[in-house]
Tab-separated table of C-alpha atoms in Angstrom:
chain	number	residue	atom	x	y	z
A	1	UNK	CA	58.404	198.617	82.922
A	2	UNK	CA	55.578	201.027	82.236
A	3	UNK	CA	53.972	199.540	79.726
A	4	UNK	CA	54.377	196.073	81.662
A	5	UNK	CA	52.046	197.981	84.257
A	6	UNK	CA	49.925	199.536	81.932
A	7	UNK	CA	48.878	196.206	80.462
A	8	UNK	CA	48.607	194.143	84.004
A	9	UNK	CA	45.973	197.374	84.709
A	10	UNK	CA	44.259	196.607	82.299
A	11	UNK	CA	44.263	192.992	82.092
A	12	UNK	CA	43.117	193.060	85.706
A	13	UNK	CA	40.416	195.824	85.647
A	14	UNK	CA	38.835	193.355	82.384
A	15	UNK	CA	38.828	190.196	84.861
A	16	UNK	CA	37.078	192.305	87.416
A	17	UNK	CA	34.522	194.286	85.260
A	18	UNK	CA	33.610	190.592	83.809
A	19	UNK	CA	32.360	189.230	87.356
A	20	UNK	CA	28.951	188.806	86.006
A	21	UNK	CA	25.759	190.363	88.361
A	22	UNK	CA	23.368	188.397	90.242
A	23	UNK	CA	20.017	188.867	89.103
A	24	UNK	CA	17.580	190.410	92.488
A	25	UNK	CA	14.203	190.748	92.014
A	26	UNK	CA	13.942	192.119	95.583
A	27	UNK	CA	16.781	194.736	94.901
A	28	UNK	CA	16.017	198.766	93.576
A	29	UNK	CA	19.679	199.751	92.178
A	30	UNK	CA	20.222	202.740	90.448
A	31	UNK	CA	23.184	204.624	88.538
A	32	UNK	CA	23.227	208.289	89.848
A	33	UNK	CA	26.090	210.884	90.803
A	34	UNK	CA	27.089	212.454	93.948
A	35	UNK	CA	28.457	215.836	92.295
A	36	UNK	CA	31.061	214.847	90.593
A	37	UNK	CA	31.301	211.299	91.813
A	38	UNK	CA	29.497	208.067	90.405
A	39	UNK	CA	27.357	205.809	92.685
A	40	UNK	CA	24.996	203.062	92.642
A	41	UNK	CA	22.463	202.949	95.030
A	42	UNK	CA	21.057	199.741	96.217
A	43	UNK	CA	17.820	199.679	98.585
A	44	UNK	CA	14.972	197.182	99.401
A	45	UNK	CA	11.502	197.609	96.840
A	46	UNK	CA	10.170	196.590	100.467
A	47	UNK	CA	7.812	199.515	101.406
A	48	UNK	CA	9.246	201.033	104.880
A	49	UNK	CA	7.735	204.217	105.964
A	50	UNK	CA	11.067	204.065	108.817
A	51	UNK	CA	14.375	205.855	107.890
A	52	UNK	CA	17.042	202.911	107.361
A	53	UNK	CA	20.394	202.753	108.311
A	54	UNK	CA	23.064	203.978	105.259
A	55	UNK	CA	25.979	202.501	104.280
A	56	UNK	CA	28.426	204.061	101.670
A	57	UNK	CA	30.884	201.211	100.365
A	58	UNK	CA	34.426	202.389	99.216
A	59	UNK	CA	35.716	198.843	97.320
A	60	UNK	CA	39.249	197.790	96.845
A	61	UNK	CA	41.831	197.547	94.405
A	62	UNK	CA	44.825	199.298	95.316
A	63	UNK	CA	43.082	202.703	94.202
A	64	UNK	CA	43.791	201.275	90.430
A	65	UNK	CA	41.670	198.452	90.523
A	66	UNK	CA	37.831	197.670	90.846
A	67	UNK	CA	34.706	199.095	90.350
A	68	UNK	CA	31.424	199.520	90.930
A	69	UNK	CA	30.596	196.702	88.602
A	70	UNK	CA	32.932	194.607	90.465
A	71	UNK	CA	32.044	194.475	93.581
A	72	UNK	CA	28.210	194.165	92.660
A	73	UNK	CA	27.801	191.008	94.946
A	74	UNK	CA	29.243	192.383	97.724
A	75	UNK	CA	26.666	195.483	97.847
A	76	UNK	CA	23.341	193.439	97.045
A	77	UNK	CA	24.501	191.223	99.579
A	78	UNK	CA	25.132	194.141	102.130
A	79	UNK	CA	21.768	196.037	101.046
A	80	UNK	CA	19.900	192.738	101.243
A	81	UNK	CA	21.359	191.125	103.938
A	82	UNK	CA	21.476	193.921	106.753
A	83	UNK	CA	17.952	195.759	105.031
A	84	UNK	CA	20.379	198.895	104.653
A	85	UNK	CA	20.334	201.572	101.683
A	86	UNK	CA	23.640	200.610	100.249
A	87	UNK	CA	25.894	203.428	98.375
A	88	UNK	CA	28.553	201.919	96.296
A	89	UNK	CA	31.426	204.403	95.330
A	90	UNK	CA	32.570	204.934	92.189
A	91	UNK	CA	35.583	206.889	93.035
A	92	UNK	CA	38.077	208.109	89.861
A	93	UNK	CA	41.275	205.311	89.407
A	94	UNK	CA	45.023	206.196	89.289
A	95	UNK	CA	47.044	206.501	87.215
A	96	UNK	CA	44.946	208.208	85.475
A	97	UNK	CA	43.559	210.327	88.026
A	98	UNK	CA	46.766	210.004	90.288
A	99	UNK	CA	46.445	210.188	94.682
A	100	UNK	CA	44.628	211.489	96.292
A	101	UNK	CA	41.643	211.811	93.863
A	102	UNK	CA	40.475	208.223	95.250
A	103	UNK	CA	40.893	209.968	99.081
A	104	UNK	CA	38.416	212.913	97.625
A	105	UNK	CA	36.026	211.481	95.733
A	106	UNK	CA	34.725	209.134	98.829
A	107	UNK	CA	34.546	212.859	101.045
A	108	UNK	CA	32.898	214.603	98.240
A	109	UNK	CA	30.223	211.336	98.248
A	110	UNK	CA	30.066	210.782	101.636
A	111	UNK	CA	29.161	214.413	102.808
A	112	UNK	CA	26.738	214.480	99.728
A	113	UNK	CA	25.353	211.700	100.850
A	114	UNK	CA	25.086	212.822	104.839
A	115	UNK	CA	23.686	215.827	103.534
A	116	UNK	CA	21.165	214.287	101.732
A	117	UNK	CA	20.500	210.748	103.193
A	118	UNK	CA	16.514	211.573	104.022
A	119	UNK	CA	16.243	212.038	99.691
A	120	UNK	CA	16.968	208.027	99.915
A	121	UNK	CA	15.132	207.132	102.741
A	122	UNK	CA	18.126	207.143	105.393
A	123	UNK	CA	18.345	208.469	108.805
A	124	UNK	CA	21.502	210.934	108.759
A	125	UNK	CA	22.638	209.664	112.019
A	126	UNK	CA	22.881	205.739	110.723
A	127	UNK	CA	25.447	206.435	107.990
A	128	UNK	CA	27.951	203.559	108.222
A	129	UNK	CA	31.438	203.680	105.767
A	130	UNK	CA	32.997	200.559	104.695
A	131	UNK	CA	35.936	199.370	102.766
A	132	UNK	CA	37.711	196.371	102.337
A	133	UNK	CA	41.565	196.183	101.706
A	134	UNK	CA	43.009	199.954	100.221
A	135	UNK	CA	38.767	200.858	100.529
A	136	UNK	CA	39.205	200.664	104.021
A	137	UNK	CA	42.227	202.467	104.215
A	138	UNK	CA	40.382	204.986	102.484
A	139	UNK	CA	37.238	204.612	104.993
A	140	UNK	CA	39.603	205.366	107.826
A	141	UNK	CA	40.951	208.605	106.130
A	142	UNK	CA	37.728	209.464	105.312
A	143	UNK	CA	36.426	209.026	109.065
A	144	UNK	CA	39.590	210.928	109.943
A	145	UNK	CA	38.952	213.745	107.831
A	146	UNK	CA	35.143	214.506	108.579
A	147	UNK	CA	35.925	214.583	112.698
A	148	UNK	CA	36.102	218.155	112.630
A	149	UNK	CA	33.488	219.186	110.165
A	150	UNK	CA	30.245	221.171	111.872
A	151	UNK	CA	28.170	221.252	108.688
A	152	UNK	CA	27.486	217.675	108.436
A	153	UNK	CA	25.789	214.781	110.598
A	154	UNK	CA	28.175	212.262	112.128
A	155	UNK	CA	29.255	209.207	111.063
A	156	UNK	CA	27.383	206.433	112.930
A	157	UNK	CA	30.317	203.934	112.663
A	158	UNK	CA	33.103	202.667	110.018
A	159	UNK	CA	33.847	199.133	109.169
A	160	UNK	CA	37.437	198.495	108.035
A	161	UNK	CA	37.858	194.860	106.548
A	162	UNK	CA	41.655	194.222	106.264
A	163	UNK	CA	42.760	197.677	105.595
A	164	UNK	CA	46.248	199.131	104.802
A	165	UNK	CA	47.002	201.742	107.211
A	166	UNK	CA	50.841	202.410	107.450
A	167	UNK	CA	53.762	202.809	105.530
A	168	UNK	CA	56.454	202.973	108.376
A	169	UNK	CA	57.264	199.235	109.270
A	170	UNK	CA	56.736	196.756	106.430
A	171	UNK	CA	58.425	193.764	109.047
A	172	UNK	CA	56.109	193.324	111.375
A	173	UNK	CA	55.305	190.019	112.515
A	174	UNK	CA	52.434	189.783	109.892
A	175	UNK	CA	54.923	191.012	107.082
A	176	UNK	CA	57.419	188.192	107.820
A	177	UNK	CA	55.073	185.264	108.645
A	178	UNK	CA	52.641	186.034	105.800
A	179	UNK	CA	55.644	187.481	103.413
A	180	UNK	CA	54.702	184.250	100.569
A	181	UNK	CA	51.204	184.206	101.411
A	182	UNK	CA	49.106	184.815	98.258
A	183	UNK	CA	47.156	187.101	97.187
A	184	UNK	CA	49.199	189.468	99.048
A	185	UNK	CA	53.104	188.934	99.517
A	186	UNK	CA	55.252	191.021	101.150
A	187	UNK	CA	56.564	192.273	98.127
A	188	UNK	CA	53.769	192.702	95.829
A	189	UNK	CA	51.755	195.160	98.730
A	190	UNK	CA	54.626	197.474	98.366
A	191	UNK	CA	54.394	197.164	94.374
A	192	UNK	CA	51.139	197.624	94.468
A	193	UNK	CA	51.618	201.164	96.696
A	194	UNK	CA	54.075	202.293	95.196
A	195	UNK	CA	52.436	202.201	91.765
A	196	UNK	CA	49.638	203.679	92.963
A	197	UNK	CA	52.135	206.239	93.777
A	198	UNK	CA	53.718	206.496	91.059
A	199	UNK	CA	56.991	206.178	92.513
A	200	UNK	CA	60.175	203.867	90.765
A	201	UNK	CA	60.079	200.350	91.993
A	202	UNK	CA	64.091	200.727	92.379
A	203	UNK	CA	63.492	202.132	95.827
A	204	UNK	CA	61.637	199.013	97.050
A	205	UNK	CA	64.894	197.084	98.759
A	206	UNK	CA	65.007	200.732	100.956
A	207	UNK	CA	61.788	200.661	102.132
A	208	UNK	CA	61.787	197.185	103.390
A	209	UNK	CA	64.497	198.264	105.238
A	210	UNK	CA	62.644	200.917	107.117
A	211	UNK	CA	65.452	204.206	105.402
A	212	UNK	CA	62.537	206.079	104.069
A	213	UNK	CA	62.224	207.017	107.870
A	214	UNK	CA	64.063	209.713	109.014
A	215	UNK	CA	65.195	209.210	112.828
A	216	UNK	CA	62.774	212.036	114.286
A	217	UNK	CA	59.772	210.321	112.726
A	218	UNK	CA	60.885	206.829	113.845
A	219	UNK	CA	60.733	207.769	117.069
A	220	UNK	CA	57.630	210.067	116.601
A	221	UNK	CA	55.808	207.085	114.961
A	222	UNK	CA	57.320	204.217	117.583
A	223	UNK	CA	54.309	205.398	119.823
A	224	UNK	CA	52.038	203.819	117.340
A	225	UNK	CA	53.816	201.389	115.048
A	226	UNK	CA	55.715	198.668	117.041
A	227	UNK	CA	56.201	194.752	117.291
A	228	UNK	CA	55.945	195.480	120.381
A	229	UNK	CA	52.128	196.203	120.272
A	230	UNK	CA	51.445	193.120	118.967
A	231	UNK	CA	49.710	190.736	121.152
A	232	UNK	CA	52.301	187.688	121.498
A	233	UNK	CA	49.924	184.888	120.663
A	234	UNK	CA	50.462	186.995	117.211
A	235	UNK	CA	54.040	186.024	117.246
A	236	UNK	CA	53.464	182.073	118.160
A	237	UNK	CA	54.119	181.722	114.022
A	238	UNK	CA	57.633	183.167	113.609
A	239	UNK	CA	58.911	186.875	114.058
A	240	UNK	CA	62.392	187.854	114.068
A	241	UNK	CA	63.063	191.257	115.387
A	242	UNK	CA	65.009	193.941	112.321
A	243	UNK	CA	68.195	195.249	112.247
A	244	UNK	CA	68.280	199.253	112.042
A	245	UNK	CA	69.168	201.035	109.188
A	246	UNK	CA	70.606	204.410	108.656
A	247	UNK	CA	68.171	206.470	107.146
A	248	UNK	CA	68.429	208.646	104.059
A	249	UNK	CA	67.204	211.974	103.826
A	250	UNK	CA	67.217	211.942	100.142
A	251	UNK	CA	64.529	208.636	99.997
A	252	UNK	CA	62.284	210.166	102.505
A	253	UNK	CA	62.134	213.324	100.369
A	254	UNK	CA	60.997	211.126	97.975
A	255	UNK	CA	58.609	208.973	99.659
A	256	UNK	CA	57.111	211.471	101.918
A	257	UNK	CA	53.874	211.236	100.579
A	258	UNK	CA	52.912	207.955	101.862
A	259	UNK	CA	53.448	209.396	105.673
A	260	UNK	CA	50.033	211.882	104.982
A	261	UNK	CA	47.379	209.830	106.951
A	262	UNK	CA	45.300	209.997	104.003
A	263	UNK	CA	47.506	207.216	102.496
A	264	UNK	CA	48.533	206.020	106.633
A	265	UNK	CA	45.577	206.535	108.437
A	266	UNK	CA	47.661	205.217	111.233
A	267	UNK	CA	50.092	207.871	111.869
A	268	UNK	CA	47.127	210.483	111.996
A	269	UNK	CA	47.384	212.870	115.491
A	270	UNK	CA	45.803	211.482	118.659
A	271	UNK	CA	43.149	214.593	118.299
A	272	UNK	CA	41.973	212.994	115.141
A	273	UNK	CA	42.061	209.170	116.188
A	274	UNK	CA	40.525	210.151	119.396
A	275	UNK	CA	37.327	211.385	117.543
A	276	UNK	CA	36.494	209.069	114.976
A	277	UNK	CA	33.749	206.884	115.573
A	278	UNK	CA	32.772	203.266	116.858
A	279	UNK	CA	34.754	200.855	114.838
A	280	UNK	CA	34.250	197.465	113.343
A	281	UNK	CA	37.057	195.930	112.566
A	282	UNK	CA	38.148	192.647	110.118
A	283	UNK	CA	41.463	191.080	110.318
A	284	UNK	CA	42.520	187.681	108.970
A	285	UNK	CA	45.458	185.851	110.574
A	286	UNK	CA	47.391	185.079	106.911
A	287	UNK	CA	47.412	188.298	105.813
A	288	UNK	CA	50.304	191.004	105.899
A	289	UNK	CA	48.501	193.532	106.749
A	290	UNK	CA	46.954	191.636	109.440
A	291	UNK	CA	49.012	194.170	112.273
A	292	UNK	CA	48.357	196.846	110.574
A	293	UNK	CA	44.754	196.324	112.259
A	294	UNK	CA	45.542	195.108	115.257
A	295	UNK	CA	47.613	198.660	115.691
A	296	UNK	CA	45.185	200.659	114.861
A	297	UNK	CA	42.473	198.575	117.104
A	298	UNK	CA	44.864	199.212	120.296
A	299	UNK	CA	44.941	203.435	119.434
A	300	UNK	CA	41.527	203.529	118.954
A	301	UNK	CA	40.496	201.818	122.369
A	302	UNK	CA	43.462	203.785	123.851
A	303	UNK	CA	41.572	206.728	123.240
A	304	UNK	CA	38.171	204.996	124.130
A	305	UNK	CA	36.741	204.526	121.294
A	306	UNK	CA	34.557	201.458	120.874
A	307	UNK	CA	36.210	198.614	118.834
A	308	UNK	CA	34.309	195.227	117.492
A	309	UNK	CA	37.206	192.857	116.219
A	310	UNK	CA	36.438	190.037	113.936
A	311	UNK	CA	39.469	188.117	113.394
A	312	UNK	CA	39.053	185.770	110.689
A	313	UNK	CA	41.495	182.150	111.859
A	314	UNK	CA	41.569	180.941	109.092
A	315	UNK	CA	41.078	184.141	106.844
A	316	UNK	CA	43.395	185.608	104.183
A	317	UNK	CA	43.798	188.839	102.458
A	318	UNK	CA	40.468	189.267	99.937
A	319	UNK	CA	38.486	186.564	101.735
A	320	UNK	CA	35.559	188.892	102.036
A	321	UNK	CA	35.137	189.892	98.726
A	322	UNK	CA	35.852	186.342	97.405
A	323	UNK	CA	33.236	185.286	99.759
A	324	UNK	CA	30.491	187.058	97.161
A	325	UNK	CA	31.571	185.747	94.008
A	326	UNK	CA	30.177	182.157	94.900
A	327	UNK	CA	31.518	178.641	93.945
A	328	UNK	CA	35.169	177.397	94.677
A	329	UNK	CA	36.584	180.349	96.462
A	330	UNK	CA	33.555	180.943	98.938
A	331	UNK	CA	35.871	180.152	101.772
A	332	UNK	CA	34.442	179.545	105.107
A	333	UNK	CA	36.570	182.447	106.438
A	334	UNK	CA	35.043	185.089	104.338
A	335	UNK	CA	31.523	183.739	104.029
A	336	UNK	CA	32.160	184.340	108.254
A	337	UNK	CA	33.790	187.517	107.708
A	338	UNK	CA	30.478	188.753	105.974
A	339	UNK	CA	28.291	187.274	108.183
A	340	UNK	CA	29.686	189.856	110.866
A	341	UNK	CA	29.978	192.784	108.871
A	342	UNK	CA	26.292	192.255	108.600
């Protein structure tokens, strides 16, 4: 089983290194480091004697997957598009550099880069983070984590397209109505976690039955993570409310990791979520993770803080990014989705 995941790793990170660059005359882009941490930079040769707005880009992948290189399009586009000074993150990838190295590489970049954002022609207090899919899980922990720091600016805003955000209910109405819906079944998101985690697959039947939960966190985390959140036009498609488990002591000793809000930004403490800042928000309707957003959108506004939703009809889970790479799979959804982000 190992080496079956060693070689899909790699077969996958050679497909996405091998998405060839658009050529951009109008484009500056260069290779530097944040400390430790790689970045490309992307900004307009367009003289502007005013500070521009700064956007640091955390891409996707599952924190084993992508690059720098491959998401390329996406952060010309951005920089070009929305005449921003784009920072593209070239955080370290498990296995090899196993959670939560992803999680603090994009803090060690992003306060570099709010400490220094007049070096690249940025006004500190228009620095933007953005992620798509596990990237914007990994913008929200970021946001989360930098609410109580003094020694930086603030965040202007964060932009979370399609993010993963919790690990406590994998049948929500988005789980079972999107559960076959590519890229992104039910199944393979856990997979895909779990590896990431490096825990056994064997556990997998468990957590879809919600026993990783213990029963004080279940009803801790029912304040947050509940069908019945979910707006009902959201259940117009199919939902079937789950049986309860008992649940095991000895798998949530296992799996408690994936509670930390740096891999759940959803079950972070109302003191945190009530401080992060103005939100923009992507969610596409055949997606698993679709709910996953729409939670998080209701605790934000519960605690006031400004939410734009963009829910993508017809959208599915790595429209955006798709969106970039041109030809057949520029669906309308994500060319949309982009649109707004800009």
């Amino acid at each position: 089983d190992k080496v079956g995941i060693v070689s899909e790793v790699h077969f996958l990170r050679v497909v996405m290194e091998n998405i060839p660059p658009l050529k951009d005359k109008h484009l500056l882009i260069k290779d530097v480091r944040f400390e430790r941490v790689k970045v490309r930079i992307y900004q307009s040769k367009t003289s502007n004697t005013s500070q521009r707005r700064g956007v640091l880009y955390f891409h996707g992948g599952v924190g084993w997957l992508g690059s720098i290189r491959a998401y390329e399009r996406t952060c010309r586009y951005l920089a070009r598009k929305s005449n921003s000074v784009v920072v593209s993150v070239g955080y370290r990838l498990a296995p090899e550099h196993p959670f939560p190295a992803q999680f603090e590489d994009c803090v060690t970049a992003t306060i570099h880069f709010l400490r220094t954002a007049q070096d690249h022609g940025v006004d500190p207090s228009r620095v933007v983070i953005c992620g798509d899919s596990s990237g914007g899980t990994l913008t929200a922990a970021v946001a989360q984590a930098l609410v109580n720091r003094r020694d930086v600016p603030k965040l202007r805003a964060q932009i979370l397209i399609y993010p993963f955000l919790q690990c406590v209910d994998f049948n929500l109405p988005s789980y079972q109505q999107n559960e076959k819906v590519p890229i992104l079944l039910k199944e393979r998101t856990l997979v895909l976690g779990l590896k990431y985690m490096n825990k056994d697959l064997s556990i997998l039947p468990e957590l879809f039955k919600g026993r990783h939960v213990p029963e004080d966190l279940r009803l801790k985390y029912q304040k947050w993570v509940s069908p019945d959140y979910i707006p009902q036009e959201f259940k117009t498609r199919g939902y079937k409310p789950s049986p309860t488990y008992p649940p095991s002591e000895e798998l949530y000793a296992y799996t408690k990791a994936i509670f930390d809000p740096v891999f759940s930004p959803l079950l972070a403490e109302d003191s945190v979520v009530a401080e992060v800042p103005e939100t923009f928000l992507v969610t596409c309707e055949f997606d698993v993770l679709r709910d996953d957003g729409l939670l998080y959108k209701k605790r934000l506004e519960d605690h006031g803080i400004k939410v734009t939703w963009c829910h993508l009809q017809e959208g599915f889970h790595g429209t955006v990014f798709s969106a970039t790479l041109g030809g057949a799979i520029a669906f309308k959804s994500g060319i949309k989705g982009l649109e707004k982000v800009v």
